[in-house]
Amino acid sequence: PRIARLLQVFRKKFVARALHPSEAAHFNELVSKDQGRAAQFFASRWAVKEAVYKVLSRHARVPFPSIEVAKLSTGAPTIVLHGTALEAADQLGIGATHVSLSHDADYTTAMVV
């Protein structure tokens, strides 16, 4: 519910500050169809980005939009880093990541390895 409430009040600003342009486009499509699903989509992206940020931000100021959660052809989530996030990962020797997302009703969790 927290993310849904924030999106109701600050959607445009929140999306711009948190989502990669491709994620924002998908989010905006979802909003027009199902706001609950859109909030779940946003919350899952936020959870992944927060986990990645906690590792990378120790070495650089990493904006959330530089961390993209995309889908593999299998439908599984994957992380694509851009700009500062990619540079920080390179400096840390991070070459691959794995992500798991789970959500149920009002809760979302993510694990990034």
Coordinates of C-alpha atoms in Angstrom, one line a residue, residues 59-102:
H59 CA 31.6 3.3 -4.6
A60 CA 29.5 5.8 -6.6
R61 CA 26.4 7.9 -6.5
V62 CA 24.1 5.6 -8.5
P63 CA 20.7 6.9 -9.7
F64 CA 17.9 4.3 -9.6
P65 CA 17.1 4.7 -13.4
S66 CA 20.6 3.4 -14.2
I67 CA 19.5 0.1 -12.7
E68 CA 17.0 -1.6 -15.0
V69 CA 15.0 -4.7 -14.3
A70 CA 14.3 -6.4 -17.6
K71 CA 12.9 -9.8 -18.6
L72 CA 14.8 -12.6 -20.3
S73 CA 13.1 -14.5 -23.1
T74 CA 12.0 -17.1 -20.5
G75 CA 10.2 -14.3 -18.6
A76 CA 12.6 -14.5 -15.7
P77 CA 13.8 -11.1 -14.4
T78 CA 17.3 -9.9 -15.0
I79 CA 19.3 -6.8 -14.2
V80 CA 20.7 -4.5 -16.8
L81 CA 23.1 -1.8 -15.5
H82 CA 23.6 1.5 -17.3
G83 CA 26.0 4.5 -16.9
T84 CA 27.2 5.0 -13.3
A85 CA 25.7 1.7 -12.1
L86 CA 27.6 -0.2 -14.8
E87 CA 30.8 1.7 -14.0
A88 CA 30.4 1.0 -10.2
A89 CA 29.8 -2.7 -10.9
D90 CA 32.9 -2.9 -13.1
Q91 CA 35.0 -1.3 -10.4
L92 CA 33.7 -3.9 -7.9
G93 CA 34.4 -6.8 -10.3
I94 CA 30.7 -7.6 -10.5
G95 CA 30.2 -9.3 -13.8
A96 CA 26.9 -11.2 -13.4
T97 CA 23.8 -10.8 -11.2
H98 CA 20.9 -13.0 -10.5
V99 CA 17.5 -11.7 -9.3
S100 CA 14.5 -13.3 -7.7
L101 CA 11.2 -11.4 -7.3
S102 CA 8.1 -12.5 -5.3

